[in-house]
Amino acid sequence: MVSSDSDAARPSRGWRRTEERRAQLAEIAAQQFHRHGFHQVSMAGVAAAVELTAPAIYRHFRNKEELLAAAIGRALDAVDEALAGVKDAALHEFLQAAAGVAVARREVWILLQREMRHLGVEQRAPLEDRFASIVRRFTTAIQGERTDLGTSEVQFLTTAALAVLASPSVYRRRLPEDEQRAILAAASEATCRVRWVSPTRPAPPDRPFGGQRALEPTPGRSEEVLGTAIRLFAKKGYQAVSLDEIAAELGMAGPSLYYYFATKADLLVAAFVRATEWLAAQRTRTSQSPSLDELITTYIDLGIRERLLFGVYVWEAVNLPPEAGRRIRAGLDADIDAWCAALGRVRPELTAPQRLVLVHAGRAVVHDIVRLGHWHDRPDITEVLRTLVHAALAAPLER
C-alpha cells in the first residue's frame, strides 16, 4: 500500500530519519539505474519501491541527476570501506577485499562507466576524483608486487585488473558470493602477474567505421550514416544523440536520414547485429568447435579494429528495443557459450558457473583495454591482450 504524505509524520509507521531515508533511496536507485539505465528510471518509480509518494521523494532529492550522484556516492562508500582495511596489505589480500566488494556491489562499475556521464560537470567532478583515488590504491598495490615495471605498465595492469573485477556487473551471479569472489580475486591477480615480451612488428591500424575495417560492410551511404551514428553514440551515449544531430554531421537534411534508417533505434540495432553476426561468422569460419585461442584472437581483433563500435556494443544494450534486444542477446550468449565450451575443453575440472565467471572476466579485459585511455595504441596490444586474457582464464582456483 502506498502511503500518503501525511503518513510520513506518524511515528507508528516507523519512518527513518532523513539521512536514513536518503540512503535507502540512493540504494534503491543504484539498483534501478544498473538494471534499466538512467533514462528508463523515474523518480516516481524509485519512490514507489520504498512506499513513498512521488512528490515526497523531492524532499530528499531535487531531481534525478542528484539522485544518481547520491547512488554513485553510496557505491563508492562501499568500495572505500572495503579497501580501508587492506591499505597496506600485499596484493593478494588487497584483491581479495576488492573482489568481495565487486561481487557485493556489482552495480558500482555500471554506475561509474555507463551512468555517470549523465551528470553535469559539477556533480561528476568530485565522484571522478573519488574514483581516481581508488584507482591509485590499485596502482600502489600492484606496484608493490611488480617492481620490475614502470608506471605506465603498472597502470596498464591496473586497467586489466579493474576490468576483471567489473565483470560481474553485466551478468547474474550463478555461484555463492564467496566462491565468485575467490574466482574474481584469482583472475585479477593472474592478470597483475602477467609477463610478456613485446614484439617488434607494429600494431594493426585502428579502423573505425568509414574506412577499411574488419566487418567488411557493403559500401554506401547507409554505411556512412551508421558509422556516424556509432561515433556519436560512443562519444555521447545513445540517449544524448538525436537523428538531427547525425544528419547534421553528414551534411544532410534531417528527413533525408529516414531513407536509410527509420528510427534511431534502428541504427543501434544495426550496430549490434553487425557485431554479433561478424562474431558468429568468424566462429564458423575457423571451425565448428573453435579453440579458445581462436575465440580470444577473434574477439581482440574486433575490439581493436572496431573500437567505437565496441564501446557501443559493451554499454548500450540497455537501450535496445525489447524484441531486437532478445534476438541480439541470444547472439551474444552464443558467443559466450562458445568461449565456455572451449574453456571446458582446456580446463575440464571447472564447473559451468566457474567457466562463466572466468569467461566474463577475460572478455572484460578486452572491453576496457580497447575502450579506455590510449592503450589500443600500443604496438604490442594484440599479443599483450592475448596474454592477459589467457592468464585470467587460466587463473588457479582454490578447491
PDB file of C-alpha atoms in Angstrom, residues 59-228:
ATOM      1  CA  ARG A  59      12.090  16.437  -0.171  1.00  0.00           C
ATOM      2  CA  HIS A  60      15.264  14.374  -0.354  1.00  0.00           C
ATOM      3  CA  PHE A  61      16.481  14.873  -3.931  1.00  0.00           C
ATOM      4  CA  ARG A  62      15.720  17.810  -6.187  1.00  0.00           C
ATOM      5  CA  ASN A  63      15.965  15.827  -9.412  1.00  0.00           C
ATOM      6  CA  LYS A  64      17.064  12.531 -10.922  1.00  0.00           C
ATOM      7  CA  GLU A  65      20.637  13.733 -11.504  1.00  0.00           C
ATOM      8  CA  GLU A  66      21.030  14.447  -7.794  1.00  0.00           C
ATOM      9  CA  LEU A  67      19.636  11.001  -7.015  1.00  0.00           C
ATOM     10  CA  LEU A  68      22.121   9.382  -9.432  1.00  0.00           C
ATOM     11  CA  ALA A  69      25.011  11.279  -7.844  1.00  0.00           C
ATOM     12  CA  ALA A  70      23.926  10.029  -4.422  1.00  0.00           C
ATOM     13  CA  ALA A  71      23.648   6.454  -5.727  1.00  0.00           C
ATOM     14  CA  ILE A  72      27.189   6.591  -7.120  1.00  0.00           C
ATOM     15  CA  GLY A  73      28.441   8.152  -3.903  1.00  0.00           C
ATOM     16  CA  ARG A  74      26.949   5.318  -1.843  1.00  0.00           C
ATOM     17  CA  ALA A  75      28.584   2.736  -4.122  1.00  0.00           C
ATOM     18  CA  LEU A  76      31.953   4.444  -3.741  1.00  0.00           C
ATOM     19  CA  ASP A  77      31.469   4.496   0.039  1.00  0.00           C
ATOM     20  CA  ALA A  78      31.239   0.701  -0.050  1.00  0.00           C
ATOM     21  CA  VAL A  79      34.437   0.417  -2.087  1.00  0.00           C
ATOM     22  CA  ASP A  80      36.271   2.827   0.218  1.00  0.00           C
ATOM     23  CA  GLU A  81      35.156   0.885   3.280  1.00  0.00           C
ATOM     24  CA  ALA A  82      36.248  -2.453   1.802  1.00  0.00           C
ATOM     25  CA  LEU A  83      39.683  -1.169   0.826  1.00  0.00           C
ATOM     26  CA  ALA A  84      40.305   0.757   4.043  1.00  0.00           C
ATOM     27  CA  GLY A  85      41.079  -2.454   5.907  1.00  0.00           C
ATOM     28  CA  VAL A  86      43.748  -3.542   3.387  1.00  0.00           C
ATOM     29  CA  LYS A  87      45.504  -0.239   2.892  1.00  0.00           C
ATOM     30  CA  ASP A  88      48.992  -1.642   3.411  1.00  0.00           C
ATOM     31  CA  ALA A  89      48.249  -5.281   2.585  1.00  0.00           C
ATOM     32  CA  ALA A  90      50.016  -7.382  -0.008  1.00  0.00           C
ATOM     33  CA  LEU A  91      48.460  -7.640  -3.467  1.00  0.00           C
ATOM     34  CA  HIS A  92      46.753 -10.977  -2.752  1.00  0.00           C
ATOM     35  CA  GLU A  93      44.882  -9.667   0.308  1.00  0.00           C
ATOM     36  CA  PHE A  94      44.112  -6.362  -1.399  1.00  0.00           C
ATOM     37  CA  LEU A  95      42.497  -8.085  -4.388  1.00  0.00           C
ATOM     38  CA  GLN A  96      40.530 -10.433  -2.140  1.00  0.00           C
ATOM     39  CA  ALA A  97      38.931  -7.396  -0.489  1.00  0.00           C
ATOM     40  CA  ALA A  98      38.376  -5.658  -3.827  1.00  0.00           C
ATOM     41  CA  ALA A  99      36.753  -8.778  -5.294  1.00  0.00           C
ATOM     42  CA  GLY A 100      34.450  -9.015  -2.293  1.00  0.00           C
ATOM     43  CA  VAL A 101      33.017  -5.563  -2.807  1.00  0.00           C
ATOM     44  CA  ALA A 102      32.876  -6.091  -6.593  1.00  0.00           C
ATOM     45  CA  VAL A 103      30.534  -9.048  -6.044  1.00  0.00           C
ATOM     46  CA  ALA A 104      28.540  -7.493  -3.209  1.00  0.00           C
ATOM     47  CA  ARG A 105      28.107  -4.180  -5.051  1.00  0.00           C
ATOM     48  CA  ARG A 106      28.009  -5.332  -8.652  1.00  0.00           C
ATOM     49  CA  GLU A 107      26.247  -2.135  -9.732  1.00  0.00           C
ATOM     50  CA  VAL A 108      29.199   0.123  -8.922  1.00  0.00           C
ATOM     51  CA  TRP A 109      31.043  -0.315 -12.230  1.00  0.00           C
ATOM     52  CA  ILE A 110      27.966   0.244 -14.386  1.00  0.00           C
ATOM     53  CA  LEU A 111      27.181   3.389 -12.424  1.00  0.00           C
ATOM     54  CA  LEU A 112      30.717   4.695 -12.883  1.00  0.00           C
ATOM     55  CA  GLN A 113      31.317   3.786 -16.503  1.00  0.00           C
ATOM     56  CA  ARG A 114      27.854   3.997 -18.088  1.00  0.00           C
ATOM     57  CA  GLU A 115      25.653   6.173 -15.919  1.00  0.00           C
ATOM     58  CA  MET A 116      27.952   8.881 -14.536  1.00  0.00           C
ATOM     59  CA  ARG A 117      28.118  10.555 -17.959  1.00  0.00           C
ATOM     60  CA  HIS A 118      24.533  11.748 -17.365  1.00  0.00           C
ATOM     61  CA  LEU A 119      25.707  14.071 -14.594  1.00  0.00           C
ATOM     62  CA  GLY A 120      26.778  17.673 -15.033  1.00  0.00           C
ATOM     63  CA  VAL A 121      30.401  18.664 -14.547  1.00  0.00           C
ATOM     64  CA  GLU A 122      29.895  19.973 -11.011  1.00  0.00           C
ATOM     65  CA  GLN A 123      28.217  16.756  -9.859  1.00  0.00           C
ATOM     66  CA  ARG A 124      30.600  14.494 -11.752  1.00  0.00           C
ATOM     67  CA  ALA A 125      33.930  16.039 -10.787  1.00  0.00           C
ATOM     68  CA  PRO A 126      34.003  15.030  -7.077  1.00  0.00           C
ATOM     69  CA  LEU A 127      32.884  11.495  -7.928  1.00  0.00           C
ATOM     70  CA  GLU A 128      35.590  11.192 -10.580  1.00  0.00           C
ATOM     71  CA  ASP A 129      38.145  12.395  -8.013  1.00  0.00           C
ATOM     72  CA  ARG A 130      36.990   9.723  -5.576  1.00  0.00           C
ATOM     73  CA  PHE A 131      37.224   7.010  -8.188  1.00  0.00           C
ATOM     74  CA  ALA A 132      40.676   8.218  -9.249  1.00  0.00           C
ATOM     75  CA  SER A 133      41.756   7.856  -5.616  1.00  0.00           C
ATOM     76  CA  ILE A 134      40.511   4.252  -5.606  1.00  0.00           C
ATOM     77  CA  VAL A 135      42.394   3.529  -8.835  1.00  0.00           C
ATOM     78  CA  ARG A 136      45.587   4.909  -7.276  1.00  0.00           C
ATOM     79  CA  ARG A 137      45.228   2.404  -4.443  1.00  0.00           C
ATOM     80  CA  PHE A 138      45.139  -0.397  -7.003  1.00  0.00           C
ATOM     81  CA  THR A 139      48.162   1.026  -8.759  1.00  0.00           C
ATOM     82  CA  THR A 140      50.062   1.226  -5.469  1.00  0.00           C
ATOM     83  CA  ALA A 141      49.184  -2.364  -4.548  1.00  0.00           C
ATOM     84  CA  ILE A 142      50.268  -3.666  -7.966  1.00  0.00           C
ATOM     85  CA  GLN A 143      53.442  -1.580  -7.969  1.00  0.00           C
ATOM     86  CA  GLY A 144      54.398  -3.153  -4.644  1.00  0.00           C
ATOM     87  CA  GLU A 145      54.430  -6.587  -6.318  1.00  0.00           C
ATOM     88  CA  ARG A 146      55.602  -5.571  -9.789  1.00  0.00           C
ATOM     89  CA  THR A 147      58.735  -3.575  -9.053  1.00  0.00           C
ATOM     90  CA  ASP A 148      60.037  -4.718 -12.446  1.00  0.00           C
ATOM     91  CA  LEU A 149      57.540  -2.492 -14.268  1.00  0.00           C
ATOM     92  CA  GLY A 150      57.420   1.225 -14.911  1.00  0.00           C
ATOM     93  CA  THR A 151      54.498   3.458 -14.024  1.00  0.00           C
ATOM     94  CA  SER A 152      52.786   3.164 -17.405  1.00  0.00           C
ATOM     95  CA  GLU A 153      52.900  -0.640 -17.385  1.00  0.00           C
ATOM     96  CA  VAL A 154      51.553  -0.763 -13.843  1.00  0.00           C
ATOM     97  CA  GLN A 155      48.679   1.497 -14.880  1.00  0.00           C
ATOM     98  CA  PHE A 156      48.022  -0.825 -17.815  1.00  0.00           C
ATOM     99  CA  LEU A 157      47.766  -3.818 -15.468  1.00  0.00           C
ATOM    100  CA  THR A 158      45.561  -1.758 -13.149  1.00  0.00           C
ATOM    101  CA  THR A 159      43.089  -1.269 -16.007  1.00  0.00           C
ATOM    102  CA  ALA A 160      43.090  -5.018 -16.673  1.00  0.00           C
ATOM    103  CA  ALA A 161      42.628  -5.956 -13.012  1.00  0.00           C
ATOM    104  CA  LEU A 162      39.778  -3.477 -12.572  1.00  0.00           C
ATOM    105  CA  ALA A 163      38.143  -4.837 -15.728  1.00  0.00           C
ATOM    106  CA  VAL A 164      38.112  -8.330 -14.228  1.00  0.00           C
ATOM    107  CA  LEU A 165      36.534  -7.030 -11.034  1.00  0.00           C
ATOM    108  CA  ALA A 166      33.947  -5.052 -13.010  1.00  0.00           C
ATOM    109  CA  SER A 167      32.799  -8.097 -14.959  1.00  0.00           C
ATOM    110  CA  PRO A 168      30.033  -9.254 -12.518  1.00  0.00           C
ATOM    111  CA  SER A 169      28.123  -6.074 -13.340  1.00  0.00           C
ATOM    112  CA  VAL A 170      26.955  -7.472 -16.702  1.00  0.00           C
ATOM    113  CA  TYR A 171      25.545 -10.885 -15.770  1.00  0.00           C
ATOM    114  CA  ARG A 172      23.608 -12.558 -12.982  1.00  0.00           C
ATOM    115  CA  ARG A 173      25.501 -14.481 -10.358  1.00  0.00           C
ATOM    116  CA  ARG A 174      25.182 -18.260 -10.550  1.00  0.00           C
ATOM    117  CA  LEU A 175      27.595 -19.060  -7.740  1.00  0.00           C
ATOM    118  CA  PRO A 176      27.619 -18.399  -3.996  1.00  0.00           C
ATOM    119  CA  GLU A 177      29.042 -14.951  -3.325  1.00  0.00           C
ATOM    120  CA  ASP A 178      32.176 -16.269  -1.592  1.00  0.00           C
ATOM    121  CA  GLU A 179      33.023 -18.604  -4.469  1.00  0.00           C
ATOM    122  CA  GLN A 180      32.571 -15.901  -7.082  1.00  0.00           C
ATOM    123  CA  ARG A 181      34.729 -13.556  -5.013  1.00  0.00           C
ATOM    124  CA  ALA A 182      37.520 -16.131  -4.869  1.00  0.00           C
ATOM    125  CA  ILE A 183      37.427 -16.684  -8.640  1.00  0.00           C
ATOM    126  CA  LEU A 184      37.489 -12.966  -9.413  1.00  0.00           C
ATOM    127  CA  ALA A 185      40.340 -12.379  -6.993  1.00  0.00           C
ATOM    128  CA  ALA A 186      42.336 -15.188  -8.598  1.00  0.00           C
ATOM    129  CA  ALA A 187      41.678 -13.925 -12.120  1.00  0.00           C
ATOM    130  CA  SER A 188      42.555 -10.328 -11.302  1.00  0.00           C
ATOM    131  CA  GLU A 189      45.738 -11.434  -9.512  1.00  0.00           C
ATOM    132  CA  ALA A 190      46.684 -13.572 -12.509  1.00  0.00           C
ATOM    133  CA  THR A 191      46.452 -10.543 -14.801  1.00  0.00           C
ATOM    134  CA  CYS A 192      48.574  -8.490 -12.407  1.00  0.00           C
ATOM    135  CA  ARG A 193      51.359 -11.082 -12.503  1.00  0.00           C
ATOM    136  CA  VAL A 194      51.458 -11.429 -16.302  1.00  0.00           C
ATOM    137  CA  ARG A 195      54.805 -11.075 -18.051  1.00  0.00           C
ATOM    138  CA  TRP A 196      55.185 -10.635 -21.781  1.00  0.00           C
ATOM    139  CA  VAL A 197      57.790  -9.998 -24.425  1.00  0.00           C
ATOM    140  CA  SER A 198      56.797  -7.184 -26.758  1.00  0.00           C
ATOM    141  CA  PRO A 199      57.081  -7.977 -30.464  1.00  0.00           C
ATOM    142  CA  THR A 200      58.872  -5.684 -32.870  1.00  0.00           C
ATOM    143  CA  ARG A 201      56.160  -5.545 -35.524  1.00  0.00           C
ATOM    144  CA  PRO A 202      53.676  -2.634 -35.420  1.00  0.00           C
ATOM    145  CA  ALA A 203      50.091  -2.955 -34.262  1.00  0.00           C
ATOM    146  CA  PRO A 204      47.315  -3.223 -36.859  1.00  0.00           C
ATOM    147  CA  PRO A 205      45.889   0.214 -37.715  1.00  0.00           C
ATOM    148  CA  ASP A 206      42.796   1.435 -35.950  1.00  0.00           C
ATOM    149  CA  ARG A 207      39.978   1.110 -38.488  1.00  0.00           C
ATOM    150  CA  PRO A 208      36.878   2.968 -37.339  1.00  0.00           C
ATOM    151  CA  PHE A 209      33.659   2.980 -39.299  1.00  0.00           C
ATOM    152  CA  GLY A 210      34.127   4.841 -42.573  1.00  0.00           C
ATOM    153  CA  GLY A 211      37.378   3.201 -43.704  1.00  0.00           C
ATOM    154  CA  GLN A 212      38.564  -0.327 -44.379  1.00  0.00           C
ATOM    155  CA  ARG A 213      37.504  -2.447 -41.433  1.00  0.00           C
ATOM    156  CA  ALA A 214      37.189  -5.917 -40.077  1.00  0.00           C
ATOM    157  CA  LEU A 215      33.442  -6.200 -40.585  1.00  0.00           C
ATOM    158  CA  GLU A 216      33.613  -5.683 -44.354  1.00  0.00           C
ATOM    159  CA  PRO A 217      30.224  -3.987 -44.823  1.00  0.00           C
ATOM    160  CA  THR A 218      28.720  -3.185 -48.200  1.00  0.00           C
ATOM    161  CA  PRO A 219      29.908   0.342 -49.101  1.00  0.00           C
ATOM    162  CA  GLY A 220      27.280   3.034 -49.472  1.00  0.00           C
ATOM    163  CA  ARG A 221      25.568   5.999 -47.897  1.00  0.00           C
ATOM    164  CA  SER A 222      23.776   3.831 -45.335  1.00  0.00           C
ATOM    165  CA  GLU A 223      27.158   2.679 -44.029  1.00  0.00           C
ATOM    166  CA  GLU A 224      28.268   6.278 -43.704  1.00  0.00           C
ATOM    167  CA  VAL A 225      25.110   7.058 -41.734  1.00  0.00           C
ATOM    168  CA  LEU A 226      25.651   4.055 -39.471  1.00  0.00           C
ATOM    169  CA  GLY A 227      29.312   4.917 -38.952  1.00  0.00           C
ATOM    170  CA  THR A 228      28.491   8.482 -37.957  1.00  0.00           C
TER     171      THR A 228
END
